[in-house]
C-alpha cells in the first residue's frame, strides 16, 4: 500500500476547485476565494485509511485554458496527452455547484464512465452547502489506495487475468488439505489472517447461500470452490467494495500491479561472514505439511503430477530434472519425503535468498503466522567459535569431493543417495548434478551431509576451498590418479584446519602402484590423516555409507584429530562413546561424586581441625598422652567383662566405618583412573 496519497484537482477556471479545498479545511464556504490554494496535507490519523493525504490545487494559469465549453471526453483526452500515452492514474469526475441546479447529471455521465475505464467514480457535490465534500476526497483517496483498474474490466464485466491468477494462488494456499474446496475451518483461518476476525457460523452460511444462488458449482461438499471464491470477489468489486479484495491481495504480498513485492519475497536477513544458513524446526514442520498436502496417494513420494501440483503457486517451475539426481528418490525416480526436505536444506545452505523466495510463494509467513520467511532461517555462529568451544550447533556440513576426471567422484555422490553402479548408469548426462545431500547418523544424531563435486582444475578457487571437510578421491586402477590428490592437498589444505579423508575409489578393480614418491597409506601417515578408505559402488545392494559417516564425524569434530572416525554404532568405540555421552552416565556420575563428598566431609573437617591445632607445648602433650595410655591400660585390666565387651563393640563399629571410607575412596580413584586411561586411548586412536 502507498505510504501517502496526492490528489490533484484539475478543471477549467471558476468551476470551484479552490472552493472545494477551502470548504474541506474550514468546514464552511469561504466568502473570499483566493486564485489558488496552497498545498495542504491531511494527517493520517484523521483519514479513514490512515494514510497522509496531500491535496494540490492546479490553477488555470498552469495550462492552456479553453474559454469555450470544453466537453468532458475532450478534457480527458487532454489529460491523457498531458500525463503520457498510457494514463494509469485513477480519475474521479466531480460535478460541483450542485446547489445551482435541481436535477442530477449522472445519466449524462454514465456513458462517459463506461467509455473511459480510468474513471473510478463520479460525485456530485456543492462547496457552498458542504454537500459530499468529505466524501469526495475519501473516494479520491480510496481510488488511489484501492484502484479498480488492475482488478476489473468494466467492458467485459469480469476480473482481469492478473487478478484471477493472484486470487487462484491465494485459494490454493488457503486450501490446506488440498481437496479443492475451502471448508469452514479454512474459511475462518482465511478471514482471521486477512481481517483479524473470524466469521460467525451464520455468516459463513450466508456467504455460501449467496454463492449457491448465483453459481451452481460455487459450493461443493459444503465448501467454497475456486469458482465460488472468484465469484465472491467479483461481487465485491461490482458493489464498490474492492478494498476487500485489495486487503486480501496485499496480505498475501501483492502490490498495485498485482506482482509480489520484493519486501515480501526477500525479507531482510543479515548473515555475518563465516556463518551458514539452515532451516529451523518450524520450517521443517511447515515443509512436512506441504509434502503431506500434495502426497495424495500417501506413498511418501511425490510423483511428477503431484510435484507439478505443488508448484502451481509458483510463477515458474523451480526444480529441474537434476534435482532427482541430487536427493533421494524411490525405485520409480520420484522424490521421497527425505529427498524433499534435503533439497530444501540444500537450497537454504547454498542460496538462502532463493529459499526465502520459494517459501514466500508457498505462503509460509501466512500459514505459519510469522512476520516473514526470515523466521524460518537459522543463522549459525561463526565456525571459529565452534573450533574454540570444540562443539558445534550446526546440522548441515559441506564436504568438497576432489579428484581427477574419471576417478569416481560422481559415484561417491550417488552412493550417498543409496545408488549402486547399475542405477548410476541410468542417469542422463544432461541431468547430471554436481551436488548430493542426504542425512547421516553420527552418534545417534541426524545430520545433513552435502557433497560437492569440485571441478578437476589445476588450482582451486577460494570458494572451492570453503567447506567443513575434504574428500580426496583417487582411482586404485589408475597409477596417475593419486598424484593429483596429493598436489591439491599440499597446495590448499596441508596448512589449514579443514579435516581431509583419502578415498580409494573403485576398490573392486585390480589395484596398481601409484606413480608417486610414497604410497597413499604412507602419505596419510606422514600428514597425520586417517588411512585411505576403500570404496566401491559396484555392489548388488546399496553401497556402504561408512565413508560418509566418517566424513560427517570429521566435519563435526575437526578439533578432535581422531585417527579412527568410526561411527557405526556397533563397535566398542561407538558403544563407549554413546555411553559416555548419555544422560544416564552423567546422572550416575553426579550422584556418585555427591555421595563420596558427603561421606568424606566429616573426616576432612576432623583432619583440618587436627592440622590447625596449636603446636605449643607439643612435647608436654605427648608425655601426658603416654601417661594417659599407661593409665588406661591399667584401668582396662581392672574392668569387668561386660564393660570390655561394650568397648569391643565400639571398636568394631569404628572398623566398619573405616572400611566403607576406604572402599568409597578406592572406587572414586578407580573410576577417575579408568576414565583417564580411556581418554588417553581415545586420543591415540
XYZ file of C-alpha atoms in Angstrom, residues 145-524:
380
model
C -5.220 3.044 -2.465
C -7.740 0.551 -3.880
C -7.923 1.121 -7.634
C -10.422 -0.812 -9.697
C -8.397 -0.774 -12.909
C -5.956 -3.613 -12.107
C -8.781 -5.827 -10.836
C -11.796 -5.468 -13.068
C -12.679 -4.915 -16.711
C -15.989 -2.993 -16.885
C -16.478 -3.667 -20.608
C -16.448 -7.430 -20.140
C -17.796 -7.216 -16.577
C -15.294 -9.697 -15.204
C -11.993 -9.716 -13.365
C -8.775 -9.303 -15.278
C -6.479 -12.315 -15.826
C -3.778 -10.992 -13.483
C -6.318 -10.663 -10.687
C -7.700 -14.148 -11.341
C -4.174 -15.577 -11.269
C -3.365 -13.893 -7.951
C -6.636 -14.953 -6.305
C -6.184 -18.513 -7.584
C -2.792 -18.699 -5.879
C -4.351 -17.364 -2.676
C -7.076 -20.013 -2.892
C -4.531 -22.827 -3.336
C -2.505 -21.631 -0.360
C -5.623 -21.373 1.811
C -6.810 -24.853 0.775
C -4.644 -26.554 3.369
C -5.979 -30.085 2.815
C -5.802 -29.770 -0.992
C -9.330 -31.072 -1.543
C -10.323 -28.273 -3.938
C -12.665 -26.506 -1.511
C -12.394 -24.183 1.464
C -14.181 -25.719 4.425
C -15.409 -23.764 7.433
C -12.124 -24.068 9.308
C -10.114 -22.901 6.294
C -12.521 -20.022 5.626
C -12.290 -18.925 9.254
C -8.488 -19.074 9.127
C -8.510 -17.067 5.899
C -10.848 -14.484 7.419
C -8.756 -14.191 10.550
C -5.382 -13.693 8.859
C -6.801 -11.173 6.362
C -9.255 -9.214 8.512
C -8.203 -10.162 12.075
C -11.636 -11.508 12.928
C -13.326 -14.873 12.337
C -16.722 -15.320 10.735
C -19.727 -16.400 12.758
C -21.304 -19.727 11.697
C -24.399 -17.951 10.407
C -22.275 -15.506 8.411
C -20.479 -18.436 6.781
C -23.776 -19.986 5.761
C -24.996 -16.658 4.382
C -21.886 -16.370 2.210
C -22.356 -19.900 0.879
C -26.043 -19.262 0.185
C -25.205 -16.178 -1.860
C -22.789 -18.240 -3.942
C -25.284 -21.103 -4.328
C -27.969 -18.771 -5.678
C -25.702 -17.308 -8.343
C -23.372 -20.202 -9.193
C -24.312 -23.850 -9.427
C -20.792 -25.205 -8.803
C -19.679 -22.484 -6.404
C -20.180 -24.702 -3.339
C -19.291 -28.405 -3.149
C -19.348 -30.706 -0.114
C -20.317 -27.680 1.992
C -17.069 -25.988 0.974
C -16.338 -22.987 -1.232
C -14.805 -23.934 -4.589
C -12.351 -21.882 -6.610
C -15.168 -20.638 -8.876
C -17.170 -19.607 -5.833
C -14.148 -17.856 -4.348
C -13.585 -15.859 -7.550
C -17.293 -15.061 -7.816
C -17.317 -13.564 -4.317
C -14.504 -11.177 -5.159
C -16.161 -10.241 -8.454
C -19.262 -9.421 -6.455
C -17.251 -7.287 -4.027
C -15.742 -5.281 -6.884
C -19.043 -4.798 -8.677
C -20.645 -3.493 -5.491
C -17.832 -0.992 -4.902
C -16.153 -2.957 -2.116
C -12.918 -3.527 -3.966
C -10.991 -2.568 -0.819
C -11.950 -6.044 0.450
C -10.188 -7.694 -2.465
C -7.203 -5.381 -2.120
C -6.904 -6.231 1.583
C -6.670 -9.909 0.702
C -4.192 -9.313 -2.114
C -1.897 -7.147 -0.010
C -1.994 -9.592 2.883
C -0.606 -12.217 0.516
C 2.184 -9.925 -0.691
C 0.814 -8.265 -3.863
C 1.393 -4.665 -4.927
C -0.768 -2.343 -7.057
C 0.418 -4.079 -10.226
C -0.586 -7.480 -8.809
C 3.046 -8.548 -8.533
C 4.578 -9.972 -5.370
C 6.606 -7.231 -3.716
C 10.359 -7.589 -3.134
C 9.775 -6.862 0.563
C 7.512 -9.918 0.732
C 9.710 -12.301 -1.263
C 13.087 -11.143 0.050
C 12.815 -10.019 3.682
C 15.900 -8.610 5.336
C 18.227 -11.301 6.682
C 21.697 -10.469 7.971
C 24.306 -13.200 7.549
C 27.739 -12.460 9.083
C 30.886 -13.821 7.414
C 31.851 -17.466 8.047
C 28.270 -18.265 9.026
C 25.872 -20.634 7.293
C 22.095 -20.747 6.974
C 19.814 -23.632 7.896
C 16.108 -24.264 8.222
C 14.803 -24.356 11.767
C 12.303 -26.741 13.326
C 9.253 -24.645 12.413
C 10.304 -24.516 8.767
C 10.670 -28.304 8.610
C 7.212 -28.719 10.138
C 5.791 -26.374 7.508
C 7.509 -28.258 4.681
C 6.260 -31.530 6.136
C 2.693 -30.216 5.991
C 3.229 -29.089 2.390
C 4.518 -32.552 1.459
C 1.614 -34.310 3.164
C -0.834 -31.926 1.491
C 0.277 -32.916 -2.015
C 1.167 -36.578 -1.411
C -2.320 -37.691 -2.372
C -1.557 -41.423 -2.705
C 0.313 -41.481 0.633
C 3.330 -43.359 -0.757
C 5.858 -40.971 0.883
C 6.987 -39.776 -2.551
C 5.873 -37.035 -4.942
C 5.021 -38.159 -8.455
C 5.615 -35.732 -11.363
C 1.927 -34.744 -11.299
C 1.953 -34.224 -7.532
C 5.124 -32.156 -7.773
C 3.610 -30.075 -10.566
C 0.504 -29.504 -8.446
C 2.697 -28.368 -5.532
C 4.452 -25.767 -7.668
C 1.259 -24.292 -9.142
C 1.601 -21.427 -6.657
C 4.977 -20.572 -8.234
C 5.300 -18.352 -11.324
C 7.747 -20.890 -12.763
C 8.967 -24.449 -12.166
C 11.785 -24.085 -9.625
C 13.187 -27.631 -9.768
C 14.729 -29.195 -12.834
C 15.442 -32.862 -13.650
C 18.857 -32.596 -11.954
C 17.108 -32.468 -8.563
C 16.241 -36.157 -8.912
C 19.998 -36.882 -9.010
C 20.718 -34.593 -6.051
C 18.419 -36.119 -3.437
C 16.944 -39.497 -2.590
C 14.263 -40.975 -4.846
C 12.305 -44.209 -4.847
C 12.581 -47.002 -7.394
C 10.427 -45.042 -9.849
C 12.617 -41.952 -9.643
C 10.126 -39.914 -7.570
C 11.394 -37.598 -4.847
C 10.837 -39.093 -1.418
C 9.931 -37.269 1.763
C 13.564 -37.332 2.890
C 14.672 -36.110 -0.515
C 12.115 -33.296 -0.413
C 13.462 -31.981 2.884
C 17.048 -32.494 1.710
C 16.517 -30.348 -1.388
C 15.113 -27.514 0.735
C 18.084 -27.880 3.083
C 20.451 -27.672 0.121
C 18.752 -24.544 -1.251
C 18.872 -22.873 2.160
C 22.566 -23.636 2.550
C 23.687 -22.584 -0.949
C 21.261 -19.749 -1.776
C 19.207 -18.537 1.165
C 17.623 -15.708 -0.840
C 16.168 -18.208 -3.275
C 14.873 -20.236 -0.344
C 13.147 -17.142 1.059
C 11.577 -16.546 -2.348
C 10.306 -20.120 -2.571
C 8.864 -20.003 0.952
C 7.130 -16.755 0.003
C 5.451 -18.430 -2.961
C 4.237 -21.205 -0.658
C 2.815 -18.637 1.781
C 4.995 -19.517 4.769
C 4.506 -16.223 6.607
C 0.707 -16.507 6.199
C 0.188 -20.167 7.079
C 2.797 -20.176 9.862
C 1.531 -16.769 11.063
C 5.033 -15.310 11.127
C 6.210 -11.828 10.265
C 8.212 -13.035 7.245
C 10.049 -16.019 5.805
C 13.177 -14.890 7.651
C 11.752 -16.504 10.794
C 12.236 -19.907 9.107
C 16.011 -19.447 8.823
C 18.649 -20.105 11.466
C 21.982 -18.353 11.001
C 24.720 -20.452 12.564
C 27.514 -18.932 14.573
C 30.992 -18.342 13.232
C 32.960 -21.511 12.585
C 35.908 -20.062 14.504
C 33.754 -20.023 17.641
C 32.881 -23.682 17.093
C 36.570 -24.526 16.920
C 37.294 -22.565 20.081
C 34.448 -24.153 22.033
C 35.170 -27.564 20.467
C 31.500 -28.120 19.735
C 29.066 -27.120 17.032
C 25.341 -26.475 16.842
C 25.134 -26.863 13.081
C 23.187 -29.611 11.344
C 24.440 -29.234 7.751
C 28.048 -29.967 6.812
C 29.609 -29.401 3.423
C 32.239 -31.728 2.022
C 34.071 -30.961 -1.218
C 34.868 -34.043 -3.286
C 38.146 -33.538 -5.183
C 39.853 -35.788 -7.680
C 40.886 -36.305 -11.290
C 38.293 -36.687 -14.010
C 37.088 -40.266 -14.154
C 38.316 -41.194 -10.694
C 34.811 -41.947 -9.401
C 33.651 -38.696 -7.806
C 30.161 -38.970 -9.302
C 29.948 -42.490 -7.936
C 30.723 -41.189 -4.451
C 27.993 -38.564 -4.727
C 25.385 -41.019 -5.956
C 26.395 -43.594 -3.349
C 25.391 -41.086 -0.670
C 21.878 -41.340 -2.145
C 21.975 -45.143 -1.945
C 22.517 -45.810 -5.665
C 24.827 -48.522 -6.905
C 26.613 -48.589 -10.237
C 23.651 -50.105 -12.098
C 21.322 -47.255 -11.103
C 24.007 -44.654 -11.770
C 24.324 -45.767 -15.386
C 20.677 -44.855 -15.942
C 21.385 -41.146 -15.294
C 21.452 -38.969 -18.396
C 24.475 -36.760 -18.953
C 22.327 -33.610 -19.258
C 20.675 -34.404 -15.920
C 23.942 -34.789 -14.011
C 24.166 -32.993 -10.678
C 27.303 -31.702 -9.012
C 25.682 -31.826 -5.585
C 24.281 -34.593 -3.412
C 22.726 -34.295 0.028
C 21.340 -36.831 2.463
C 21.028 -37.462 6.174
C 23.766 -39.264 8.112
C 23.586 -40.501 11.700
C 26.594 -39.765 13.904
C 26.427 -40.995 17.489
C 22.649 -41.115 17.251
C 22.314 -37.564 15.907
C 20.797 -36.881 12.481
C 22.947 -34.545 10.380
C 22.889 -33.471 6.735
C 25.970 -34.195 4.637
C 26.291 -32.073 1.498
C 28.743 -33.355 -1.113
C 30.017 -31.035 -3.851
C 31.853 -32.356 -6.903
C 34.654 -29.834 -7.455
C 35.988 -29.381 -10.982
C 39.328 -31.044 -11.707
C 41.302 -27.862 -12.391
C 44.960 -27.310 -11.615
C 44.174 -24.681 -8.974
C 41.093 -24.354 -6.789
C 39.330 -21.050 -6.252
C 38.756 -19.631 -2.793
C 35.083 -20.623 -2.979
C 36.045 -24.239 -3.766
C 38.205 -24.467 -0.645
C 35.487 -23.286 1.757
C 33.996 -26.389 3.321
C 33.832 -28.424 6.539
C 35.658 -31.484 5.241
C 37.513 -32.603 2.121
C 37.188 -35.951 0.381
C 40.237 -36.696 -1.818
C 39.260 -39.413 -4.284
C 41.711 -41.416 -6.398
C 41.222 -44.405 -8.677
C 43.096 -47.504 -7.472
C 43.296 -48.764 -11.070
C 44.809 -45.521 -12.435
C 48.504 -45.085 -11.488
C 48.386 -41.314 -12.081
C 45.275 -40.644 -10.022
C 46.727 -40.138 -6.533
C 49.312 -37.587 -7.638
C 46.558 -35.019 -8.306
C 45.072 -35.527 -4.824
C 48.464 -35.134 -3.164
C 49.210 -31.952 -5.097
C 45.833 -30.356 -4.281
C 46.250 -31.288 -0.621
C 49.670 -29.652 -0.393
C 48.530 -26.511 -2.227
C 45.345 -25.783 -0.297
C 44.735 -27.999 2.745
C 48.053 -29.047 4.278
C 48.270 -25.952 6.492
C 44.539 -25.469 7.008
C 42.339 -26.755 9.816
C 39.943 -28.491 7.417
C 39.977 -32.275 8.001
C 40.723 -34.422 4.931
C 39.916 -38.027 4.114
C 41.502 -40.007 1.274
C 39.148 -42.417 -0.521
C 40.462 -45.239 -2.699
C 37.621 -45.500 -5.215
C 36.869 -48.483 -7.463
C 38.344 -50.834 -4.901
C 36.647 -53.763 -6.654
C 39.173 -53.394 -9.507
C 42.786 -54.527 -9.502
C 44.918 -52.084 -7.509
C 48.042 -50.756 -9.211
C 51.044 -48.913 -7.811
C 50.558 -45.154 -7.808
C 53.175 -43.091 -9.637
C 54.077 -41.004 -6.612
C 57.107 -40.842 -4.354
C 55.301 -42.583 -1.491
C 52.243 -44.777 -1.264
C 48.825 -43.319 -0.311
C 48.994 -45.051 3.074
C 52.422 -43.577 3.832
C 51.232 -40.168 2.620
C 48.312 -40.250 5.029
